PDB file of C-alpha atoms and ligand atoms in Angstrom:
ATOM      1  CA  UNK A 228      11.051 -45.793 -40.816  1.00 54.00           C
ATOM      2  CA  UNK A 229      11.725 -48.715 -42.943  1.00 71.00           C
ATOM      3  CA  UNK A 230       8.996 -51.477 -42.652  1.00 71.00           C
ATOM      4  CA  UNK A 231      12.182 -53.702 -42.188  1.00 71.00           C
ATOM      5  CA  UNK A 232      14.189 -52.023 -39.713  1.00 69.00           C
ATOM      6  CA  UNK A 233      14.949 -54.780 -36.948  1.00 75.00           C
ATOM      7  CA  UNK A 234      12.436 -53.102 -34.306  1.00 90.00           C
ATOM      8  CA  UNK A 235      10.370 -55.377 -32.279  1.00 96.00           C
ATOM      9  CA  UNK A 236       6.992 -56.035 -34.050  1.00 97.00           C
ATOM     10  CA  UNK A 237       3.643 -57.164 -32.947  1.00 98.00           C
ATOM     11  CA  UNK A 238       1.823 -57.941 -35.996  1.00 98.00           C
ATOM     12  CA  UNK A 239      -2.013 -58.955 -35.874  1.00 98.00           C
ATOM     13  CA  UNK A 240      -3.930 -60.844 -38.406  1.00 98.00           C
ATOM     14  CA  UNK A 241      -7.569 -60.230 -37.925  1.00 98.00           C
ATOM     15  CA  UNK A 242      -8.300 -63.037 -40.692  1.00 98.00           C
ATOM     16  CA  UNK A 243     -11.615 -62.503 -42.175  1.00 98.00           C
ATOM     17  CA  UNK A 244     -13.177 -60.680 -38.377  1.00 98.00           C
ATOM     18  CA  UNK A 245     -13.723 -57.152 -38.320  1.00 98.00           C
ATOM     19  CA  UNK A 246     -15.449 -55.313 -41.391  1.00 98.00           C
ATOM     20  CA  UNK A 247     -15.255 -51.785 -41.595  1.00 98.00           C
ATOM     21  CA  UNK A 248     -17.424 -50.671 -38.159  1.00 98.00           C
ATOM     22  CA  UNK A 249     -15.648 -53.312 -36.262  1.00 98.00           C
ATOM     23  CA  UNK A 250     -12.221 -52.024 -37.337  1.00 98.00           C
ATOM     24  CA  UNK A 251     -13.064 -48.424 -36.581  1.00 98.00           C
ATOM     25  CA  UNK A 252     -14.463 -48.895 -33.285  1.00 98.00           C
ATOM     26  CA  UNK A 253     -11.525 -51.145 -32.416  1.00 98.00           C
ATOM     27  CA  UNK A 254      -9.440 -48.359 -33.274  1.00 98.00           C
ATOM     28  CA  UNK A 255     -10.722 -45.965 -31.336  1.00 98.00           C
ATOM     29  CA  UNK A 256     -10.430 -48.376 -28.113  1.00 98.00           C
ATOM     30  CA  UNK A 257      -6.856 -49.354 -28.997  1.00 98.00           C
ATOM     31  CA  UNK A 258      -5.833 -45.611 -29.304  1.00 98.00           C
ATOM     32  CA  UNK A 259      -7.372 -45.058 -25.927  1.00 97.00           C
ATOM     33  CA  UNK A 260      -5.082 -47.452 -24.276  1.00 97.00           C
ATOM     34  CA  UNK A 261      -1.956 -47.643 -26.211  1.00 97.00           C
ATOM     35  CA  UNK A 262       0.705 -44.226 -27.099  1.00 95.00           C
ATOM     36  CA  UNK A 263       3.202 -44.780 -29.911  1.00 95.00           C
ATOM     37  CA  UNK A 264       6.162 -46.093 -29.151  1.00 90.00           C
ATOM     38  CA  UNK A 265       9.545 -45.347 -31.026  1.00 87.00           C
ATOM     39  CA  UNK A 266      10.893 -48.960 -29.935  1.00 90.00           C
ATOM     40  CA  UNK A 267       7.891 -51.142 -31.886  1.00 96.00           C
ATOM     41  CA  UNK A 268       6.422 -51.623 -35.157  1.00 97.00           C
ATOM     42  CA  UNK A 269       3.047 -52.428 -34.852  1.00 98.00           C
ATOM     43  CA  UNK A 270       1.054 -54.118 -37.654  1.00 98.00           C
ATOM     44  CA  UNK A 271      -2.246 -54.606 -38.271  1.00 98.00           C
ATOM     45  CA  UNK A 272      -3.632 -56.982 -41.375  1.00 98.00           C
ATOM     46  CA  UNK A 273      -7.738 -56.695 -41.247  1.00 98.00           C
ATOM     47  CA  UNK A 274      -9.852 -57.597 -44.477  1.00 98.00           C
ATOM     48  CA  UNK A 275      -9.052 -55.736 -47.537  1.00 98.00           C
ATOM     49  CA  UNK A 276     -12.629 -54.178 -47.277  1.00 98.00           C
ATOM     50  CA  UNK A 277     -11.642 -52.815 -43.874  1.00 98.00           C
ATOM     51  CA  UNK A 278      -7.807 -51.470 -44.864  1.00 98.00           C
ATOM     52  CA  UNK A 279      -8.886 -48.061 -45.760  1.00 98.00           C
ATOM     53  CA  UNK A 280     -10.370 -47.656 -42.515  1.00 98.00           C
ATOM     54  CA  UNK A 281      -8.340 -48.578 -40.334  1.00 98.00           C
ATOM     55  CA  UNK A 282      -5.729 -46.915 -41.727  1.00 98.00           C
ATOM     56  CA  UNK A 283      -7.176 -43.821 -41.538  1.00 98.00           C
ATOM     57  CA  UNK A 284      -8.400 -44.543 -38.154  1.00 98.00           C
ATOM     58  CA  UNK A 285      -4.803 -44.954 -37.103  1.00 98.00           C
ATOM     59  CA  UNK A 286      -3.177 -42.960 -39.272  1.00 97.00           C
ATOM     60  CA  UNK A 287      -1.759 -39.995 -36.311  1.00 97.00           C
ATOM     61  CA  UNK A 288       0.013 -42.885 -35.056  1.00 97.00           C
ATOM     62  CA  UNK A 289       4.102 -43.413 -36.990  1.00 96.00           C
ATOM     63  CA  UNK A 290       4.368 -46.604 -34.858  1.00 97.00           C
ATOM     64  CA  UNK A 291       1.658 -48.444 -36.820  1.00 98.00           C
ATOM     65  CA  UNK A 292       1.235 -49.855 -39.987  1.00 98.00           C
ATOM     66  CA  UNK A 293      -1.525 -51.287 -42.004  1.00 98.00           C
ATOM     67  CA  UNK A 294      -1.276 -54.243 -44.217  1.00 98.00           C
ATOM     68  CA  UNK A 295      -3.343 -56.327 -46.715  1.00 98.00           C
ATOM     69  CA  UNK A 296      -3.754 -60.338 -45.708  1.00 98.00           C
ATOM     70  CA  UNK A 297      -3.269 -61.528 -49.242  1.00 98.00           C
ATOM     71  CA  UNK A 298      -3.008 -60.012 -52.831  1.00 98.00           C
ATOM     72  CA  UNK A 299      -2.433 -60.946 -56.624  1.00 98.00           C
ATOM     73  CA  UNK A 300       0.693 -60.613 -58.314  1.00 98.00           C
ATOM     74  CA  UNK A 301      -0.821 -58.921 -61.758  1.00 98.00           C
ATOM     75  CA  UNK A 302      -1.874 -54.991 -61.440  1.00 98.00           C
ATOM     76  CA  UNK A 303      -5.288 -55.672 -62.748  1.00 98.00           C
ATOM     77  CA  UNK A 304      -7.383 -58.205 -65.191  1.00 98.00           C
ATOM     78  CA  UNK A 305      -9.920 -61.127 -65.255  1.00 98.00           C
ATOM     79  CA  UNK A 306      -8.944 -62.582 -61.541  1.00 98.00           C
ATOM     80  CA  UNK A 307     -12.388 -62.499 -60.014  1.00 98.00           C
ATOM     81  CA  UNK A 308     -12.723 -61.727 -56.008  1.00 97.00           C
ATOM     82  CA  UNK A 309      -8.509 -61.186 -56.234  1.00 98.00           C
ATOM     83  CA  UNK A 310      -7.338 -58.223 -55.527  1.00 98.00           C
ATOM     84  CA  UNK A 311      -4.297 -56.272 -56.777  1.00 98.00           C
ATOM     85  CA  UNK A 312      -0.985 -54.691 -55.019  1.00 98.00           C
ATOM     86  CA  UNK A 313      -1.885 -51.236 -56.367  1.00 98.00           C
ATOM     87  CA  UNK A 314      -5.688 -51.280 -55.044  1.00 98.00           C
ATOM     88  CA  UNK A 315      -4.099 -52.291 -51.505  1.00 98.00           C
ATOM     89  CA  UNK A 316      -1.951 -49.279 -51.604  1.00 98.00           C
ATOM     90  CA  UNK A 317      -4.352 -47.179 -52.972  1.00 98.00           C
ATOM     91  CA  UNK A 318      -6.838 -48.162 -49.613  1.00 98.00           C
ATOM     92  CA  UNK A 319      -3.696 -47.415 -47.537  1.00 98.00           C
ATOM     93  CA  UNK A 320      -2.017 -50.723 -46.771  1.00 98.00           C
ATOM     94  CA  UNK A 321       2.170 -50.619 -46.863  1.00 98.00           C
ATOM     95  CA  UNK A 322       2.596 -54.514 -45.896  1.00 98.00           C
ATOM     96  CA  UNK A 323       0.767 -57.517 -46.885  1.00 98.00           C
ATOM     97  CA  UNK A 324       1.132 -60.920 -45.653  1.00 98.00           C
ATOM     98  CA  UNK A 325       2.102 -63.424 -48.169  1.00 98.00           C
ATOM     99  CA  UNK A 326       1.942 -66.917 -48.274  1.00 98.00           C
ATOM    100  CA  UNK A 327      -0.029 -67.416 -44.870  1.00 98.00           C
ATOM    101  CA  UNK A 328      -0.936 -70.979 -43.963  1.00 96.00           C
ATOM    102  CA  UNK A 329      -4.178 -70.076 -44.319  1.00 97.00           C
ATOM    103  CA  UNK A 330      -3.775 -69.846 -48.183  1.00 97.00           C
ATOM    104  CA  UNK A 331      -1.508 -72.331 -48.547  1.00 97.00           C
ATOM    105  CA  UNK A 332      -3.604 -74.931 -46.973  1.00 95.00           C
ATOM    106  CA  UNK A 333      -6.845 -73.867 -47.233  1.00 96.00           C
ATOM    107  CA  UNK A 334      -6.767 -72.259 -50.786  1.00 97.00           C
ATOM    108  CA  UNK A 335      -3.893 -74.194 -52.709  1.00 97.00           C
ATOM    109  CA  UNK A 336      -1.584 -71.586 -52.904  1.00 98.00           C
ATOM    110  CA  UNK A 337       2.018 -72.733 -53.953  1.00 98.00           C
ATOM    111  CA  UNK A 338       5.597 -72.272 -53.455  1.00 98.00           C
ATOM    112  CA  UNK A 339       5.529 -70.837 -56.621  1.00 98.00           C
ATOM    113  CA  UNK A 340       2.465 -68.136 -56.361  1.00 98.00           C
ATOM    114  CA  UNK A 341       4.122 -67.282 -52.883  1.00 98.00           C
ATOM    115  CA  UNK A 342       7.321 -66.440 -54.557  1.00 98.00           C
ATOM    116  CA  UNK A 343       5.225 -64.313 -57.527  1.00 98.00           C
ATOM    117  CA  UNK A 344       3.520 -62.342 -54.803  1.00 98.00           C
ATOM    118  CA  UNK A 345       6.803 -61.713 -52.768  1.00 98.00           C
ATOM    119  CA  UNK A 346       8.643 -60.326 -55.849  1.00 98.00           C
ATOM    120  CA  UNK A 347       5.348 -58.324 -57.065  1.00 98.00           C
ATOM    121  CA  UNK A 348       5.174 -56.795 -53.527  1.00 98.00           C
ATOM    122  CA  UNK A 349       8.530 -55.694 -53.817  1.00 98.00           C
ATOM    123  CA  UNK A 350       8.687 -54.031 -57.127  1.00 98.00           C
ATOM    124  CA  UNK A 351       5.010 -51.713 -56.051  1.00 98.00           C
ATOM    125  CA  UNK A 352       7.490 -50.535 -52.587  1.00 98.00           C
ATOM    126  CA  UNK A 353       5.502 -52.439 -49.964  1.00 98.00           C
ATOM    127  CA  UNK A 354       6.860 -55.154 -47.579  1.00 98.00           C
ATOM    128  CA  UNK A 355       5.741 -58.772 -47.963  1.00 98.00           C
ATOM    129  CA  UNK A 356       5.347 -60.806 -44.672  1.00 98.00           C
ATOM    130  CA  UNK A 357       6.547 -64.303 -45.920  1.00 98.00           C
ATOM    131  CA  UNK A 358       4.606 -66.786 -44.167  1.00 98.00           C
ATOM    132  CA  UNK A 359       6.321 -70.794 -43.661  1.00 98.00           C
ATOM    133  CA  UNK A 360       6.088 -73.404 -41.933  1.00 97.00           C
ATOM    134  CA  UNK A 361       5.791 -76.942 -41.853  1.00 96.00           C
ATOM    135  CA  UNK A 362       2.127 -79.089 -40.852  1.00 95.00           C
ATOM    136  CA  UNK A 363       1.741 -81.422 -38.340  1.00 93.00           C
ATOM    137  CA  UNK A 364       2.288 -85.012 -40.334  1.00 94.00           C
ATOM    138  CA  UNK A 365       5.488 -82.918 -41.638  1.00 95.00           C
ATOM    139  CA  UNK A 366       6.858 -82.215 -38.536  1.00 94.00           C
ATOM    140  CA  UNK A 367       5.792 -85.764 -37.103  1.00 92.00           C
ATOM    141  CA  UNK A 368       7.306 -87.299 -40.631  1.00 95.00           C
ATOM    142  CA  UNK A 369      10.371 -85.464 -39.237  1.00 95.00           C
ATOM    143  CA  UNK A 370      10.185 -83.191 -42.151  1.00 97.00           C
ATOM    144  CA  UNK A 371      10.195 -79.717 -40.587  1.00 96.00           C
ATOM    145  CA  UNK A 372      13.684 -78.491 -42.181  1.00 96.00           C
ATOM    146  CA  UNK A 373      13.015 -80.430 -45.731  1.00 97.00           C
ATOM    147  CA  UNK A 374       9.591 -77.814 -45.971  1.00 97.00           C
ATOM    148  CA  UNK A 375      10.941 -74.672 -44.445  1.00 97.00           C
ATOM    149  CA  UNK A 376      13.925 -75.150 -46.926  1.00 97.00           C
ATOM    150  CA  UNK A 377      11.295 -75.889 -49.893  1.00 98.00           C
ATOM    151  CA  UNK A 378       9.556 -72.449 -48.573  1.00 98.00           C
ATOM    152  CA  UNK A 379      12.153 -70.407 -48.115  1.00 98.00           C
ATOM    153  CA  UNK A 380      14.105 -71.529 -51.566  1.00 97.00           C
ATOM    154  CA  UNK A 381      11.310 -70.952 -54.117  1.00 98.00           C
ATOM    155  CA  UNK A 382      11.310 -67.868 -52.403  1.00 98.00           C
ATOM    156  CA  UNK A 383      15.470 -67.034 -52.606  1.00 98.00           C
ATOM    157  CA  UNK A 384      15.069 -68.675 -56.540  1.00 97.00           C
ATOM    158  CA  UNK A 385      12.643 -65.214 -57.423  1.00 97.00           C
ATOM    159  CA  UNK A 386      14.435 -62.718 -55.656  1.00 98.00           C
ATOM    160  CA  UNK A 387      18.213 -60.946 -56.310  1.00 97.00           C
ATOM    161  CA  UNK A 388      20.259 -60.859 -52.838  1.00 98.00           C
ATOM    162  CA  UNK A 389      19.723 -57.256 -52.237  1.00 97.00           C
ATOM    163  CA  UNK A 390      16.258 -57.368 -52.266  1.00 98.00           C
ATOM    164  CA  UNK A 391      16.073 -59.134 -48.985  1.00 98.00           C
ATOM    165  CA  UNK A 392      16.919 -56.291 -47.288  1.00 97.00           C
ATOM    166  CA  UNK A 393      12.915 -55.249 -47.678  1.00 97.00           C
ATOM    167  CA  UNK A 394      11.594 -59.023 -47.007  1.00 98.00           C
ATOM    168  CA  UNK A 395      10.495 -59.856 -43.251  1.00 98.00           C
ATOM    169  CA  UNK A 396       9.693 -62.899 -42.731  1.00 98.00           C
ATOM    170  CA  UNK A 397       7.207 -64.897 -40.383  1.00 98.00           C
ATOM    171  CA  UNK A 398       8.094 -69.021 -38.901  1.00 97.00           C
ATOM    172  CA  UNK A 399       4.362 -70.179 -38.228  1.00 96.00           C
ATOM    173  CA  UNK A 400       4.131 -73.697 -37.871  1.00 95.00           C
ATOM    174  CA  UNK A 401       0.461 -74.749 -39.034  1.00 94.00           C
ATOM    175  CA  UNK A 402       0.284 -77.219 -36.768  1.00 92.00           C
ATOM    176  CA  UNK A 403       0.076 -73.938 -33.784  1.00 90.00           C
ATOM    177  CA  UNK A 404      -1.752 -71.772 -35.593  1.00 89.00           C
ATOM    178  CA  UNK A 405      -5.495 -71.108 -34.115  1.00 85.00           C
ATOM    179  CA  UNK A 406      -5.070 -74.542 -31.888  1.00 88.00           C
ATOM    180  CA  UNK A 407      -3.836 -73.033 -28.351  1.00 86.00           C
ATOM    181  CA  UNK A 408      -0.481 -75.031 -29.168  1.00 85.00           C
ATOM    182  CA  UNK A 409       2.220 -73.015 -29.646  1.00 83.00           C
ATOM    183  CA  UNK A 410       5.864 -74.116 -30.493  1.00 87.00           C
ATOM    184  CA  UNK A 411       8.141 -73.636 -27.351  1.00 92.00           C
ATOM    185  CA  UNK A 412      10.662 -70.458 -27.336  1.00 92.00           C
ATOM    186  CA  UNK A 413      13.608 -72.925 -28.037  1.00 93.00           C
ATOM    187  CA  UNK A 414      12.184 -75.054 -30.846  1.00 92.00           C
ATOM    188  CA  UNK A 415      11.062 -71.415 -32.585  1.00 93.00           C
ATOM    189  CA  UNK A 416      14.780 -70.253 -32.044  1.00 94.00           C
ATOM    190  CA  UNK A 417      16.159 -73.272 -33.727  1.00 94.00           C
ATOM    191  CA  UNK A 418      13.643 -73.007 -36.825  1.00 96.00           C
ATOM    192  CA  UNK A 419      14.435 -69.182 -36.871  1.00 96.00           C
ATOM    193  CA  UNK A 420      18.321 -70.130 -36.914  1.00 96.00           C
ATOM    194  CA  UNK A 421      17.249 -72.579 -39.393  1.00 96.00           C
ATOM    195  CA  UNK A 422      16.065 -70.138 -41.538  1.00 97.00           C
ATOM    196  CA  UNK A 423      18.671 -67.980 -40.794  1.00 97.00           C
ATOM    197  CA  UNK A 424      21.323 -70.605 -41.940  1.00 96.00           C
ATOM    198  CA  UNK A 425      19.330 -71.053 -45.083  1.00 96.00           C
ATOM    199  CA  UNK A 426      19.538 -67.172 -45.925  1.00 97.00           C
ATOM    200  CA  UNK A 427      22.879 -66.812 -45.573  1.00 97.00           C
ATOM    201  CA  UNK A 428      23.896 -69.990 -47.426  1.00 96.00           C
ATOM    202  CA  UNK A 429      22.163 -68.115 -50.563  1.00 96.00           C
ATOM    203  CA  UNK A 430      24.573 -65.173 -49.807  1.00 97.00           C
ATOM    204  CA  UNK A 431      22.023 -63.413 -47.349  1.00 97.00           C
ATOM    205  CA  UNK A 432      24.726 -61.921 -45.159  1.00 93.00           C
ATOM    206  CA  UNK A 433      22.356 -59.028 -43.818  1.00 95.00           C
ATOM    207  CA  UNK A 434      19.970 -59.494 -40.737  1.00 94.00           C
ATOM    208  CA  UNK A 435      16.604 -60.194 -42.403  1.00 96.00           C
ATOM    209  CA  UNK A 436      13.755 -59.526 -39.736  1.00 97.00           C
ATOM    210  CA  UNK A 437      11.698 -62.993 -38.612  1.00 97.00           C
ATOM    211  CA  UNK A 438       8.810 -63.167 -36.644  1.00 97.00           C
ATOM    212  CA  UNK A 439       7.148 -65.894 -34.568  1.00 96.00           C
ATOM    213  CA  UNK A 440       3.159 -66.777 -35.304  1.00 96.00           C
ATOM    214  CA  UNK A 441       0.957 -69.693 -33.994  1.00 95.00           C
ATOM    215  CA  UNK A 442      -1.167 -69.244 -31.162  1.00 94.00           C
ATOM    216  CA  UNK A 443       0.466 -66.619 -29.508  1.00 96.00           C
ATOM    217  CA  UNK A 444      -0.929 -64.610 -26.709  1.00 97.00           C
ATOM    218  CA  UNK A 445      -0.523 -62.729 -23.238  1.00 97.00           C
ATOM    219  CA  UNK A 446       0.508 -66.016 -21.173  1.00 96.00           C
ATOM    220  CA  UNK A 447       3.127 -66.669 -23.656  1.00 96.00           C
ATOM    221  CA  UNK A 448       4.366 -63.682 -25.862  1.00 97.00           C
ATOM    222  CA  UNK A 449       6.809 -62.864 -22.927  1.00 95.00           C
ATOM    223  CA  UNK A 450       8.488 -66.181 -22.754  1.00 95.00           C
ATOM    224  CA  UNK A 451       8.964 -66.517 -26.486  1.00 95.00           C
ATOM    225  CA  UNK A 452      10.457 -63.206 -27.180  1.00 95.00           C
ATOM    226  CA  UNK A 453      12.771 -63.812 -24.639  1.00 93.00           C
ATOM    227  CA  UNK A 454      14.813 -65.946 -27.395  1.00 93.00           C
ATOM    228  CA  UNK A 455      17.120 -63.632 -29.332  1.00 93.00           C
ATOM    229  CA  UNK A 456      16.090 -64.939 -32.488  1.00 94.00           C
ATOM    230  CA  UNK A 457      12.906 -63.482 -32.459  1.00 96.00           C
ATOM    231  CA  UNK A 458      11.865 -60.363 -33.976  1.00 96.00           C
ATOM    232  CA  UNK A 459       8.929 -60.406 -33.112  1.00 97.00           C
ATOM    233  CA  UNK A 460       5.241 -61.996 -33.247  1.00 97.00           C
ATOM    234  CA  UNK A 461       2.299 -62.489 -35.912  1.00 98.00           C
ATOM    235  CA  UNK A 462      -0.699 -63.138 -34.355  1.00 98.00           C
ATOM    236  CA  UNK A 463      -4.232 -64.246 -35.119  1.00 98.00           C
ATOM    237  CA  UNK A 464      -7.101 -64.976 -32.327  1.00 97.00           C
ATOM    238  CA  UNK A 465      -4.966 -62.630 -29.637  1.00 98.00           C
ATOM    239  CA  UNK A 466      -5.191 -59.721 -31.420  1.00 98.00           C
ATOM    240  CA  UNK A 467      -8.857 -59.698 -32.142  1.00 98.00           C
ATOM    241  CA  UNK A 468      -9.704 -57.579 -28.867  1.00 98.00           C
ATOM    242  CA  UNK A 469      -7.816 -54.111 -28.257  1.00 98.00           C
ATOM    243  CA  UNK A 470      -7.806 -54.879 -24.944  1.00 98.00           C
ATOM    244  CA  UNK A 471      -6.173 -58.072 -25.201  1.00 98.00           C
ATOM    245  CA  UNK A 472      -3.836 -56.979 -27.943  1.00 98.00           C
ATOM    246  CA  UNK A 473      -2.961 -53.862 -26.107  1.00 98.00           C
ATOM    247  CA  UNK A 474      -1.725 -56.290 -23.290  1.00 98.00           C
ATOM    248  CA  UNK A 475       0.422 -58.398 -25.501  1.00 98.00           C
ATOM    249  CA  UNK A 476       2.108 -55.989 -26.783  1.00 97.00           C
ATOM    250  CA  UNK A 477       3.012 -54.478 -23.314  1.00 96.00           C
ATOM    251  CA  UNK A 478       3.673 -58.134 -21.572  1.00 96.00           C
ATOM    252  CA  UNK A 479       5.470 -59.166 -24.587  1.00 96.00           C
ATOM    253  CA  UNK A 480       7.611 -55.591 -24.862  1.00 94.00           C
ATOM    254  CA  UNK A 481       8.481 -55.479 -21.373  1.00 90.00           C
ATOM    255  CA  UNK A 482      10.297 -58.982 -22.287  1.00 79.00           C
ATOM    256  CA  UNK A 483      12.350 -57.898 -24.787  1.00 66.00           C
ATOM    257  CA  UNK A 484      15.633 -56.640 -22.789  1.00 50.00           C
ATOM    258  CA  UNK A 485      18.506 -58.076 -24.756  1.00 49.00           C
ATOM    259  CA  UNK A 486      21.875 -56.609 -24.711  1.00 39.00           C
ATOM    260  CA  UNK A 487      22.913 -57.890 -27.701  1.00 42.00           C
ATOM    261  CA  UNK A 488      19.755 -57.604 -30.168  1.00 47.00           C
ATOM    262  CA  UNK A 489      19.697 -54.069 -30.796  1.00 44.00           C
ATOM    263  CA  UNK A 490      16.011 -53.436 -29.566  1.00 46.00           C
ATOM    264  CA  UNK A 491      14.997 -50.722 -27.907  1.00 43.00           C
ATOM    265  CA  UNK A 492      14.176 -50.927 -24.337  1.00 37.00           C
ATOM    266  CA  UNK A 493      10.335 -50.242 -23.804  1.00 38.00           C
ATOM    267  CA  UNK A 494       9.630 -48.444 -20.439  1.00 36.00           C
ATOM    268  CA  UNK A 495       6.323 -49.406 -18.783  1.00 34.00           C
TER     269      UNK A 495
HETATM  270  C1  PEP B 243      -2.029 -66.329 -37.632  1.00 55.76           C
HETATM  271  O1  PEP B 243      -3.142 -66.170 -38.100  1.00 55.76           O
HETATM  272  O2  PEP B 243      -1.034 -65.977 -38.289  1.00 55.76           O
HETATM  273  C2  PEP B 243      -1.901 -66.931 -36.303  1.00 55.76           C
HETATM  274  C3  PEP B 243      -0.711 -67.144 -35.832  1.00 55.76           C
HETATM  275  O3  PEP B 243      -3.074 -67.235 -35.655  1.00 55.76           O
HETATM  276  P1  PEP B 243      -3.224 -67.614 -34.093  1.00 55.76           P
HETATM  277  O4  PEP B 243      -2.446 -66.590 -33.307  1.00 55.76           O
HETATM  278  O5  PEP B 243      -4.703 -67.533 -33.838  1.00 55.76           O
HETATM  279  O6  PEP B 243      -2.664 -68.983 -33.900  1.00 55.76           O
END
């Protein structure tokens, strides 16, 4: 199955929780209450010290996929505590996130570096994650398209058309992310429409896969993926605990019965 093949995705970004015991034994509790399902994708982005792990905790299972949170666009070389695409397919990882708002705001990554990554991803054959979204002074400024736009164009300025067709992208707005706010299913549609828009204006014709992130969890994942628009959800503090994440992804499945998105219908 292609990483970018519009099936519903839940997509969980441990951030830096949950070394290498932690993943395993959260493995082995998630596997107890979950079977695969041929209507999901289910992705899991832990440390890079926990990747190998995990993924060969979880590896019987063709519905899930392990990614790395971050990586550096050169192979190898003097780029101390980075580490490369190849090492984080060599561990096991097929995805990696790229671009999160974690890194943009907290480490100084740019429009630029994001772009780099996205295109470096690509050409080792795993999918990138593209992470954008605007801050709160932004979107108070009234300045929520101007960014996304920005985000989204350094990243259509490094990339040929066709190689969209392995891109999925994720709408976080920073200003939800790890704060209990989280954007409501209409304002996520428009942004995702937004982006949408922006994709196809660049000659984007094809359905490129976009998923919603920022404080996401079992109260609300039902109501958002309601909205056709969405592909699916990254999230952070909700997917820390199997047993929480297991019920996401069931309450937030169960929701996504839409005659006219293609998605697979997932029994209880
Ligand atoms: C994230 O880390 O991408 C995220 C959306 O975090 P949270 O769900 O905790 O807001």
């Amino acid at each position: 199955m292609k990483n970018t093949e519009r099936k519903l995705t839940f997509a969980a970004n441990w951030k830096m929780n949950h070394g290498v015991a932690e993943a395993r034994a959260f493995a082995e509790k998630f596997l107890a209450l979950t079977s695969s399902s041929d209507g999901l994708k289910l992705w899991f982005f832990p440390p890079a010290v926990s990747i190998a792990a995990l993924a060969a905790a979880l590896k019987n299972r063709p519905d899930i996929t392990v990614g790395a949170q971050n990586v550096h666009w050169e192979p190898r070389g003097a780029y101390t505590g980075a580490i490369s695409i190849p090492m984080v397919i060599e561990a096991g990882a097929r995805l990696t996130l790229v671009g999160h708002s974690e890194r943009r705001h907290l480490f100084g990554e740019t429009d630029e570096q994001v772009a780099r990554k996205t295109r470096a991803a690509l050409a080792a054959g795993i999918t990138p994650l593209v992470c954008v979204g605007e801050t709160l002074s932004e979107r108070d400024g009234g300045r929520t398209e101007q960014v996304i736009v920005r985000q989204i164009g350094a990243v259509l300025q490094a990339l040929e058309v066709e190689a969209w067709r392995e891109v999925v992208l994720a709408y976080e707005p920073v200003w939800a992310i790890g704060t209990g706010k989280n954007a409501t299913p209409d304002d996520a549609a428009q942004i995702h429409e937004l982006i949408r828009m922006e994709l196809g204006r660049s000659g984007v014709s094809f359905p490129v896969p976009i998923l919603y992130g920022g404080s996401v969890n079992a109260g609300n994942v039902a109501s958002l993926l309601t909205q056709p628009q969405l592909d699916g959800v990254l999230v952070g503090g909700a997917s820390l605990d199997p047993a929480g994440w297991a019920d996401v992804i069931a309450r937030g499945s169960q929701a996504k019965v839409r005659p006219s998105g293609g998605f697979d219908v997932v029994e209880s």
